[in-house]
Amino acid sequence: MTLEILIFLLFIFFLAVFLGVEVISKVPSILHTPLMSGSNAISGITLVGALVAAGEGANTVSTLLGTAAIVFATINVVGGYLVTNRMLEMFKKKEDSK
Amino acid sequence: MKFFTEMMYLVAALLFVTGIKKMNKPETARRGNLISACGMMLAIVATVLEFKILEPLYILVGLAVGALIGATLARIVKMTEMPQMVALLNGYGGLASLLVGWAEYYKQYTMALDPLFPHSIELYTSITLVLTILVGGVTFSGSVIAWAKLKEVMTGKPILFKGQQLVNAAILTSALVGGVLFVTDPVNSILLLIVLTLVALILGVTSVIPIGGADMPVVISLLNSYSGIAGSLAGFVIQNNVLIVTGALVGASGLILTNIMCKAMNRSLANVLFSGFGATSTSDGEKAKGSVKPVSVEDAYLILEAARSVVIVPGYGLAVAQAQHAVRELADLLEKNDCDVKFAIHPVAGRMPGHMNVLLAEANVSYDKLYEMEAVNPIMESVDVCLVVGANDVVNPAAREDAKSPIYGMPIIDADKAKTVIVMKRSMASGFAGIENPLFYRENTRMLFGDAKNVLQGLVAEFKK
């Protein structure tokens, strides 16, 4: 682990925060709940870390911890995306509502 | 192979950003969600291909169990229960990060103890590890408490005790001191890390219990942000770009929503987190004058029947009474009666950001009828009837007029400026914050007492007569 790598990772982190702020500020308030559950699903990206932890077979304890992490992260990912989709399906504009 | 995986991660990150960007319009939001899900799929597949997965069985079982639970939860949850659902999912995300942190620590720990190759754990790794575990733990237990409050498994009222802030500060300090101690000697500190995990879990509980039900939009947004930060920290631990980027995106999203919610209540984040707002009934505000004028369903019907423009202000009471379909039916009948109907939605109405919008969308209300507070207030004086359904504090004119009121300065929907106001309410009990609402005593206000759903259905029946 060198200082350069740390700086590089911090670079990515702060650029991503700024990008996030820019993109998300434009989401209208009527979509705030789906935005929240959708970004919640994205935060299940920890699943990637869980897969590595469970899959590399470093030792039994790590594998079991990783597997538990997979379960919870997958609930987060699958539940989050599906429920967001279910909500967004309902947002309709009705032409004939007059 | 490494290059290929990193490229896949890059594409996944771009898909996440594109997905969120498409959330800025209702027409494209669903596709955005799908794009983001594709990014997730890509990241998972790339990971499985890259790393020598030696225990495929564990992974498959884990994925299958998680997917099954997740899909079931997503299918059965009621739209009124969405805040609980989001709180719970946030908690799982935090727990997953916590577990990844522990798995990585235990791996490093056994490697460091290897008699053939004894070495220590790098400073960078131990710092990011302990941070991941702390933030993950707070996110998890805090979310569980938020879930319990929203689900009303425990009281939604703030739980306060003397010296609470001192206790919280002490717990936080001990977590930080413990973290520093851990970093100085990570290999021999496995017990300390267990203690720190417990401390983080306790901190999550103690920091959420003093926050009341109506402040939940802020808490959920904040926990959402934490879950992103926990994911990002886990990314620093295993030096994985896609985790860092995505976690940061979610962290930013949660922070923005937190900020919007605080502004909508005219309070600082510190005030929401530490003040225990609404624990005691504060009646310092000016005593309301005048008398309450109750009205029957039949009379309310006559007022609505004659109205040419109606603004409906929904609040948490609508969700409690599950009255979203009934209110839509009434809106349809009003429109048939040649009346212009708008829904005015306050940013903190309900228990999470956008809660009311989702409920009304479920009931098939066209989203171009949903108006934000800023859009409705300028036209309020020309509105014939403002129908308040289960909302209280967000239409309290004391916020505008009474400098002594605890909610003074909070932006509100100016329901009182409409020619006639009909307030649907269970009883005269004050709102969550325990603040008198002078709106109920105004000359132009009529109180329609009863369960929101029954009353709305009564009005619908009158229209159909």
Coordinates of C-alpha atoms in Angstrom, one line a residue, chain A residues 1-2 5-6 8-10 12-14 16-95 97-98, chain B residues 9 16-17 20-21 23-26 29-30 33 36-37 40 44 47 51-55 58-59 62-63 66-67 69-71 74-75 77 79 82 86 89-90 92-93 95-97 99-100 102-103 106-107 110 122 124 220-221 224 227 231-232 236 238-241 243-246 248-250 252-253 256-257 260 335 352-355 357-358 361-362 364-369 372:
Chain A
M1 CA 0.0 0.0 0.0
T2 CA 1.7 3.2 -1.1
I5 CA -2.7 4.5 -4.3
L6 CA -4.3 6.1 -1.3
F8 CA -5.7 7.9 -6.1
L9 CA -8.6 6.2 -4.2
L10 CA -9.4 9.5 -2.4
I12 CA -12.0 8.8 -7.0
F13 CA -14.0 9.1 -3.8
F14 CA -14.3 12.9 -3.8
A16 CA -17.8 10.5 -7.1
V17 CA -19.3 12.6 -4.2
F18 CA -19.3 15.7 -6.4
L19 CA -20.8 13.8 -9.3
G20 CA -23.4 12.3 -7.0
V21 CA -24.4 15.8 -5.7
E22 CA -24.7 17.2 -9.2
V23 CA -26.8 14.3 -10.5
I24 CA -29.1 13.9 -7.5
S25 CA -29.9 17.5 -7.0
K26 CA -31.8 17.4 -10.2
V27 CA -34.2 14.6 -9.0
P28 CA -37.7 16.2 -8.4
S29 CA -39.2 15.7 -5.0
I30 CA -42.1 13.5 -6.3
L31 CA -39.5 10.8 -7.0
H32 CA -37.6 11.1 -3.7
T33 CA -38.9 7.8 -2.3
P34 CA -37.9 5.8 -5.4
L35 CA -34.6 7.6 -5.5
M36 CA -33.9 6.6 -2.0
S37 CA -34.8 2.9 -2.4
G38 CA -33.0 2.9 -5.8
S39 CA -29.8 4.3 -4.3
N40 CA -30.3 2.0 -1.4
A41 CA -30.2 -0.9 -3.9
I42 CA -27.0 0.5 -5.4
S43 CA -25.4 0.7 -1.9
G44 CA -25.8 -3.1 -1.9
I45 CA -22.7 -3.0 -4.1
T46 CA -21.0 -4.2 -0.9
L47 CA -22.1 -7.6 -2.4
V48 CA -18.9 -7.4 -4.5
G49 CA -16.8 -7.3 -1.4
A50 CA -18.9 -10.1 0.2
L51 CA -18.4 -12.3 -2.9
V52 CA -14.6 -11.9 -2.6
A53 CA -14.6 -12.5 1.1
A54 CA -16.8 -15.6 0.9
G55 CA -15.2 -16.9 -2.3
E56 CA -11.5 -16.8 -1.7
G57 CA -11.7 -19.5 0.9
A58 CA -9.1 -17.8 3.1
N59 CA -10.4 -19.6 6.2
T60 CA -13.7 -21.0 7.4
V61 CA -14.6 -18.0 9.6
S62 CA -14.0 -15.5 6.8
T63 CA -16.0 -17.7 4.4
L64 CA -18.9 -17.9 6.8
L65 CA -18.8 -14.2 7.5
G66 CA -18.6 -13.5 3.8
T67 CA -21.6 -15.8 3.1
A68 CA -23.7 -14.0 5.7
A69 CA -22.7 -10.7 4.1
I70 CA -23.8 -12.1 0.7
V71 CA -27.2 -12.9 2.1
F72 CA -27.8 -9.4 3.6
A73 CA -26.3 -7.6 0.6
T74 CA -28.4 -9.6 -1.8
I75 CA -31.5 -8.8 0.2
N76 CA -30.5 -5.1 -0.1
V77 CA -29.8 -5.4 -3.9
V78 CA -32.8 -7.5 -5.0
G79 CA -35.3 -6.1 -2.6
G80 CA -34.2 -2.5 -3.4
Y81 CA -34.4 -2.8 -7.2
L82 CA -37.6 -4.7 -7.2
V83 CA -39.4 -2.4 -4.8
T84 CA -38.2 0.6 -6.7
N85 CA -39.4 -0.9 -10.0
R86 CA -42.8 -1.6 -8.3
M87 CA -43.1 2.0 -7.2
L88 CA -42.0 3.5 -10.5
E89 CA -44.5 1.4 -12.4
M90 CA -47.2 3.3 -10.6
F91 CA -46.1 6.8 -11.6
K92 CA -48.2 7.4 -14.6
K93 CA -49.6 10.4 -16.3
K94 CA -53.1 10.0 -17.5
E95 CA -54.0 11.7 -20.7
S97 CA -58.0 12.3 -16.7
K98 CA -59.8 15.4 -17.8
Chain B
Y9 CA -16.4 -2.1 -12.9
F16 CA -25.1 3.6 -12.0
V17 CA -24.6 7.2 -12.7
I20 CA -29.6 7.9 -11.2
K21 CA -29.5 10.6 -13.9
M23 CA -34.4 9.3 -12.2
N24 CA -34.8 13.0 -12.8
K25 CA -38.1 12.5 -14.8
P26 CA -40.9 10.2 -14.0
A29 CA -37.1 6.8 -14.0
R30 CA -38.1 3.2 -14.5
N33 CA -33.6 1.8 -12.3
S36 CA -28.7 0.7 -12.6
A37 CA -29.7 -2.9 -12.0
M40 CA -25.1 -4.2 -10.5
I44 CA -21.3 -9.2 -9.7
T47 CA -16.3 -10.3 -9.6
F51 CA -11.6 -13.9 -8.3
K52 CA -10.8 -17.6 -7.9
I53 CA -14.0 -18.5 -6.2
L54 CA -13.1 -21.6 -4.3
E55 CA -16.3 -22.0 -2.4
Y58 CA -21.5 -20.9 -0.2
I59 CA -21.9 -18.1 -2.7
G62 CA -26.0 -17.0 -0.1
L63 CA -27.2 -15.4 -3.3
G66 CA -30.8 -13.3 -0.2
A67 CA -32.6 -13.0 -3.5
I69 CA -35.9 -12.9 0.9
G70 CA -35.4 -9.7 -1.0
A71 CA -37.9 -10.5 -3.7
A74 CA -40.4 -6.3 -2.3
R75 CA -43.5 -8.0 -3.4
V77 CA -44.7 -4.6 1.2
M79 CA -46.9 1.3 -0.2
M82 CA -42.4 1.9 2.4
V86 CA -36.3 1.4 3.2
L89 CA -32.9 -2.4 3.6
N90 CA -30.5 0.3 4.7
Y92 CA -29.0 -4.8 5.8
G93 CA -26.6 -2.8 3.6
L95 CA -24.7 -5.1 8.2
A96 CA -23.2 -6.5 5.0
S97 CA -20.4 -3.9 5.1
L99 CA -19.5 -8.4 7.9
V100 CA -17.2 -7.8 5.0
W102 CA -14.9 -8.6 9.8
A103 CA -14.2 -11.2 7.1
Y106 CA -10.1 -12.3 10.1
K107 CA -8.3 -13.2 6.9
T110 CA -4.9 -15.5 10.5
E122 CA -0.9 -2.5 7.3
Y124 CA -4.1 1.7 5.9
I220 CA -33.9 7.7 7.0
S221 CA -32.1 10.0 4.6
N224 CA -29.2 6.0 3.7
S227 CA -25.0 2.9 4.3
G231 CA -20.0 0.5 1.4
S232 CA -17.4 3.1 0.2
F236 CA -11.1 1.3 0.6
I238 CA -10.3 -4.2 -0.3
Q239 CA -9.1 -1.5 -2.7
N240 CA -12.0 -1.8 -5.0
N241 CA -12.9 1.2 -7.2
L243 CA -17.3 0.0 -4.2
I244 CA -15.7 3.4 -3.5
V245 CA -17.5 5.2 -6.4
T246 CA -20.9 3.7 -5.8
A248 CA -19.8 7.7 -2.5
L249 CA -22.7 8.3 -4.9
V250 CA -25.2 6.9 -2.4
A252 CA -24.0 12.0 -1.5
S253 CA -27.6 11.1 -2.3
I256 CA -28.7 15.9 -0.2
L257 CA -32.0 14.4 0.9
I260 CA -33.6 19.0 1.8
E335 CA -63.2 16.7 -11.7
M352 CA -39.9 9.6 4.4
P353 CA -39.1 11.9 1.5
G354 CA -41.7 11.5 -1.3
H355 CA -43.9 9.2 0.8
N357 CA -46.2 10.9 -3.9
V358 CA -45.8 7.2 -3.9
A361 CA -49.2 7.2 -7.5
E362 CA -50.4 3.8 -6.1
N364 CA -53.5 6.1 -9.8
V365 CA -53.4 9.8 -9.3
S366 CA -51.7 11.3 -12.4
Y367 CA -48.4 12.8 -11.3
D368 CA -49.0 16.1 -13.2
K369 CA -51.6 16.8 -10.5
E372 CA -44.9 21.1 -4.7

